[in-house]
mmCIF file of C-alpha atoms in Angstrom:
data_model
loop_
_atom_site.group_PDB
_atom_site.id
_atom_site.type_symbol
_atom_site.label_atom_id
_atom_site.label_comp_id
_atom_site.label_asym_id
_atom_site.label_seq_id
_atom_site.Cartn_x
_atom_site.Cartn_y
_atom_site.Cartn_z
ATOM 1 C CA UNK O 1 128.595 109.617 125.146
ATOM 2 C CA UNK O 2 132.140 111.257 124.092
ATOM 3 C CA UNK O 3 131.500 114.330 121.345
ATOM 4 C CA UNK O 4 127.983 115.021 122.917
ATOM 5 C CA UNK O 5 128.548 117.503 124.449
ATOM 6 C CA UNK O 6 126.854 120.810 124.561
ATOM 7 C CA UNK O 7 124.058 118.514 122.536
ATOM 8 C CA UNK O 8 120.396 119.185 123.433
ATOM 9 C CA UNK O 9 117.222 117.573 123.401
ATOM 10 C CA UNK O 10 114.472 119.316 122.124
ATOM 11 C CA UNK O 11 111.947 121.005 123.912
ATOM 12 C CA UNK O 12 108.475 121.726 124.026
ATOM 13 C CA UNK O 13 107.672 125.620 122.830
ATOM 14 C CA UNK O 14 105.508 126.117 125.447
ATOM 15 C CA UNK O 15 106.748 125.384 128.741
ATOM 16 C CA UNK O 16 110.110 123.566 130.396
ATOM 17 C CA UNK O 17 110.165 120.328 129.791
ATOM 18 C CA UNK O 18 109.413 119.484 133.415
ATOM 19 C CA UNK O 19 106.593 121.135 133.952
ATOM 20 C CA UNK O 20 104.110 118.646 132.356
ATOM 21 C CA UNK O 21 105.274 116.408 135.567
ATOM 22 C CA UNK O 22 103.765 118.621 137.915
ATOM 23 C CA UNK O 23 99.931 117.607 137.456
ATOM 24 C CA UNK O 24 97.421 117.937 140.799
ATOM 25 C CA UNK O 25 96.554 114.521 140.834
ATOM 26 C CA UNK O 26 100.589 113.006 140.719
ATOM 27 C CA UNK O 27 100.191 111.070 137.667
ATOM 28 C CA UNK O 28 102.420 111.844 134.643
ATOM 29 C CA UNK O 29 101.247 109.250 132.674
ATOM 30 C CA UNK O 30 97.463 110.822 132.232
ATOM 31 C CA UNK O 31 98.870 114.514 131.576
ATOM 32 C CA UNK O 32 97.110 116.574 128.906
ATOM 33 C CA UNK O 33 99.235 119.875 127.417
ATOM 34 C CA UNK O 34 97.254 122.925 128.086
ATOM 35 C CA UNK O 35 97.749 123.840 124.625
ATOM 36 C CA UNK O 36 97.103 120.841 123.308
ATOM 37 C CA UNK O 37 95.330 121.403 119.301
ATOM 38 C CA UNK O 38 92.707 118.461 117.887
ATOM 39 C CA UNK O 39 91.473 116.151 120.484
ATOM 40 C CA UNK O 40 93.298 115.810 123.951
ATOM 41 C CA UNK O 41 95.485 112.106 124.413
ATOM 42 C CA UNK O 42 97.254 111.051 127.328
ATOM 43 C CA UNK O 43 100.421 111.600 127.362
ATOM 44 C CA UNK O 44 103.954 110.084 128.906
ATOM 45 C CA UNK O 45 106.990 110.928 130.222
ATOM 46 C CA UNK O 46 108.461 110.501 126.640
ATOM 47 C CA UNK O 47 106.206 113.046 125.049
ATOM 48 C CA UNK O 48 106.809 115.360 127.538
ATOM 49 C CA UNK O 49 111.143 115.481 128.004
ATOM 50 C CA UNK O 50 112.191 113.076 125.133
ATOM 51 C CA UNK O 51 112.795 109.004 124.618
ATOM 52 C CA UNK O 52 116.449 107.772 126.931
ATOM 53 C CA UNK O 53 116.583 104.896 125.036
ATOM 54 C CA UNK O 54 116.367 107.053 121.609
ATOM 55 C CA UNK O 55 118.832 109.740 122.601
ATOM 56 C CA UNK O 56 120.120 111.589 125.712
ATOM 57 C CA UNK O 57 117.430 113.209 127.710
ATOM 58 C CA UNK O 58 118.451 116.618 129.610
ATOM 59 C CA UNK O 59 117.309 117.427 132.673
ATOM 60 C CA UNK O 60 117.560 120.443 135.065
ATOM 61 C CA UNK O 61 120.411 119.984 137.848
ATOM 62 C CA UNK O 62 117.257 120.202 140.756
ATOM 63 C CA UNK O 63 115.910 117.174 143.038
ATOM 64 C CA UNK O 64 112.786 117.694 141.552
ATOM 65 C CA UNK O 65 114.390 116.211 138.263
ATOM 66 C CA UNK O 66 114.710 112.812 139.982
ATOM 67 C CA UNK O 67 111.068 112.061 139.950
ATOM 68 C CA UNK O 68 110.952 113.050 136.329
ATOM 69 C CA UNK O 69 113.787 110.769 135.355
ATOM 70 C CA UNK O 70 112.434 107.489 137.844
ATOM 71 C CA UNK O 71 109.280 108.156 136.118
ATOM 72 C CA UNK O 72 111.145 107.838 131.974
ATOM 73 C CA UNK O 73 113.144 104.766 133.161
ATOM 74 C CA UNK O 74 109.921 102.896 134.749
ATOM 75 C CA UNK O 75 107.868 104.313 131.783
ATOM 76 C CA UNK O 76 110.696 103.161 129.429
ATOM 77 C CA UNK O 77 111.764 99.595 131.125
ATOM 78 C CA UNK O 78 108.082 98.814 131.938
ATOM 79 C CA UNK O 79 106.029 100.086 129.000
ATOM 80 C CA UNK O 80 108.830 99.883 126.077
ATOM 81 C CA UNK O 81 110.505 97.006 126.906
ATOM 82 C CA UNK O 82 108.089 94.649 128.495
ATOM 83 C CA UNK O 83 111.131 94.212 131.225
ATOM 84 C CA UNK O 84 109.977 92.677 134.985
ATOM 85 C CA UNK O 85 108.438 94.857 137.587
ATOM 86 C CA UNK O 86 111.343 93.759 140.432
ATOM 87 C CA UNK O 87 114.384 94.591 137.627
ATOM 88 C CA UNK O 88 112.416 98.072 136.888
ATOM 89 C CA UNK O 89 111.841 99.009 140.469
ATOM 90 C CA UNK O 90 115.785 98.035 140.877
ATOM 91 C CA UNK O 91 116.281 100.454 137.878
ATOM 92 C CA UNK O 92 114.415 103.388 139.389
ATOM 93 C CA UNK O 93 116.042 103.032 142.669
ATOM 94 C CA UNK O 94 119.413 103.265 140.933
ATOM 95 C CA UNK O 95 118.262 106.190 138.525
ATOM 96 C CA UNK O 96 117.500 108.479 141.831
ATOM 97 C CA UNK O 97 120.783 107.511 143.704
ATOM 98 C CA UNK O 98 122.857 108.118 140.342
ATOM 99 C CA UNK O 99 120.707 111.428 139.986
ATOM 100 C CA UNK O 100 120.821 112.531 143.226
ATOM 101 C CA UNK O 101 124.246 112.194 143.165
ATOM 102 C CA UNK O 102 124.545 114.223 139.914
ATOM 103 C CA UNK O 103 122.723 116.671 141.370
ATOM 104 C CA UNK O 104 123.963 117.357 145.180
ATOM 105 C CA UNK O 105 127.404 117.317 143.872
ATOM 106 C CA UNK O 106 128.139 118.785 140.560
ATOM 107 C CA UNK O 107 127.180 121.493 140.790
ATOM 108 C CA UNK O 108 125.974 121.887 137.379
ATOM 109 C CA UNK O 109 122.907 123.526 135.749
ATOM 110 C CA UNK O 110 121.959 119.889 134.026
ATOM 111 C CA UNK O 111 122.444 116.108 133.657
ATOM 112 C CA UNK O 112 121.956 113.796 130.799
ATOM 113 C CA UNK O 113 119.937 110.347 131.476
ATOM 114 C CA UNK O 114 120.441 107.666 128.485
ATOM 115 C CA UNK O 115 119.247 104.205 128.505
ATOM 116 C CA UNK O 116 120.523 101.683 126.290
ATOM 117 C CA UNK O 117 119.696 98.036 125.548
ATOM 118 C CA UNK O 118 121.643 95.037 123.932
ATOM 119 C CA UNK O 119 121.078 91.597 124.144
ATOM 120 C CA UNK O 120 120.948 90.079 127.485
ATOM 121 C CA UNK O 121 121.678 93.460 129.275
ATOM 122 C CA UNK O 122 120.706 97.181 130.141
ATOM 123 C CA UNK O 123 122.834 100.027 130.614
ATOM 124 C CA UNK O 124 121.652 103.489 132.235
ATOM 125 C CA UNK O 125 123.741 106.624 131.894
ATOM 126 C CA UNK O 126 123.928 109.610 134.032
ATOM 127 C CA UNK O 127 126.143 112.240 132.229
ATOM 128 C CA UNK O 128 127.061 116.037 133.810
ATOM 129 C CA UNK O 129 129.774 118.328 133.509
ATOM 130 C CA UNK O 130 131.953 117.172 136.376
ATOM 131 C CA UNK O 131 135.082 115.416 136.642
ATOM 132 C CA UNK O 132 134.674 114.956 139.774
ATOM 133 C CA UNK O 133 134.549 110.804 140.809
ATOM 134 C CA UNK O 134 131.838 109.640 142.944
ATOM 135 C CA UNK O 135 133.382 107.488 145.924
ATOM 136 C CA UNK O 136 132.093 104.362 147.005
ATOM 137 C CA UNK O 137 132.010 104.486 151.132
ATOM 138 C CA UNK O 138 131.298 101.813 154.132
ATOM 139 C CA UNK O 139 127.966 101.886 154.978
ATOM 140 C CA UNK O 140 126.912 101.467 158.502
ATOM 141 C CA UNK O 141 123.722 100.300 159.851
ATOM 142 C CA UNK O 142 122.437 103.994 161.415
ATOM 143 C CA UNK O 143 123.844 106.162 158.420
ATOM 144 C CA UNK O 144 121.601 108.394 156.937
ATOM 145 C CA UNK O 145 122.815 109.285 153.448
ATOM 146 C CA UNK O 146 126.020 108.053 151.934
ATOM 147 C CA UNK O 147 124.313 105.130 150.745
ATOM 148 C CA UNK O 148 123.578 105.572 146.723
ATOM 149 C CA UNK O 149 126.698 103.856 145.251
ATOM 150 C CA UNK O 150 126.001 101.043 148.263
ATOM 151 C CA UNK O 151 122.655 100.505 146.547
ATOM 152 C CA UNK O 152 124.341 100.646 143.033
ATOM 153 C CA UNK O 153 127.166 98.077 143.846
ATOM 154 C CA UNK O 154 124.768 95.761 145.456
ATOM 155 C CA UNK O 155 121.326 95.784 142.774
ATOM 156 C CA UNK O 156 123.397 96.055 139.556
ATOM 157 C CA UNK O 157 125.580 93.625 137.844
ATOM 158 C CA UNK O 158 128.552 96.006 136.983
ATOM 159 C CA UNK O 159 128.765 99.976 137.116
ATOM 160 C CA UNK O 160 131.667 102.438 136.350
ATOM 161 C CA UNK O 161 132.524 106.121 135.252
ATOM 162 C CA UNK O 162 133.809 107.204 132.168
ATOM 163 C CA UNK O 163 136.013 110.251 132.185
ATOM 164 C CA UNK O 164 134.737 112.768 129.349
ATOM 165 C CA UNK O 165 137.160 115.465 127.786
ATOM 166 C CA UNK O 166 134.189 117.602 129.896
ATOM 167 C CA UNK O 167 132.738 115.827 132.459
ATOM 168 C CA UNK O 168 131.798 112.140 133.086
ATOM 169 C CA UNK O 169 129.045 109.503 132.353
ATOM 170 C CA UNK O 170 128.115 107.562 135.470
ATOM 171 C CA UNK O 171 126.641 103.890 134.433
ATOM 172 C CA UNK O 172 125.379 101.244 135.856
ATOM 173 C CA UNK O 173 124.308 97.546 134.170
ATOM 174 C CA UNK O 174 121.875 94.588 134.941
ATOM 175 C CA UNK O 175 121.414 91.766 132.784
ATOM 176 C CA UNK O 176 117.958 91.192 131.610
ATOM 177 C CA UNK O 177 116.379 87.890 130.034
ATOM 178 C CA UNK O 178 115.880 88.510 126.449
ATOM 179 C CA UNK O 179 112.918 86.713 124.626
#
């Protein structure tokens, strides 16, 4: 992630990125563009922000942005890569902690979300602006919040941060069973 900085993903013309994600009915994977030309197609997550596994994706730095990116990494672990339900529900879960996290205490106007895939394992990147290190507290049976890198350090196989000359990329890893 080092020397992409200030790097962004192309956009739609017409509206944010996110908006396509807002449909009546809940269900990003049957949007249709209001100005779409030729006959309308269904589209996904990917048509509508960008690919993770292709490229960092950027995304605003608002809670509403963690639906958007649990919806690219179960559209992209499910639908690209064939992976298991159970590892991609694992994957989401993880997604909104690292996002929420990104998020609630940056402080910045947006985060990056890469996903990356080598044999045997999978690797999903949250990148913003911060320094900052995210802390890994006890959890206690009646907490409320605090729990995100619990979840993290207990459903993935290894996680870390990488300092950034600006910022950091939060990661976490699961090994998957390759074909």
């Amino acid at each position: 992630m080092a020397g992409l900085e200030g790097m962004e993903q192309p956009r739609p013309e017409s509206t944010p990125a996110a908006a396509g994600w807002g449909t009546p009915d809940g269900d990003a994977d049957t949007a249709v563009p209001r100005q779409a030309t030729g006959p309308a197609r269904p589209l996904s997550g990917l048509d509508l922000v960008g690919d993770p596994t292709l490229d960092e994706v950027r995304l605003p730095s608002r809670p509403q942005s963690a639906r958007i990116a649990r919806r690219l990494t179960g559209c992209a672990l499910l639908k690209q890569w064939s992976l298991t339900p159970q590892l991609t529900e694992h994957a989401v879960l993880l997604v909104s902690e690292l996002v929420g996290n990104a998020v609630r205490h940056t402080g910045a106007r947006s985060f990056g979300l890469r996903m990356l895939r080598r044999r045997g394992w999978l690797r999903i990147e949250v990148r913003d602006p911060s320094r900052g290190l995210p802390c890994l507290m006890p959890v206690h049976e009646m907490d409320t919040s605090g729990r995100g890198l619990f979840l993290v350090d207990k459903l993935s196989d290894r996680w870390g941060v990488d300092l950034l000359p600006r910022g950091k990329t939060t990661w976490f890893e699961m090994r998957i069973g390759d074909r």
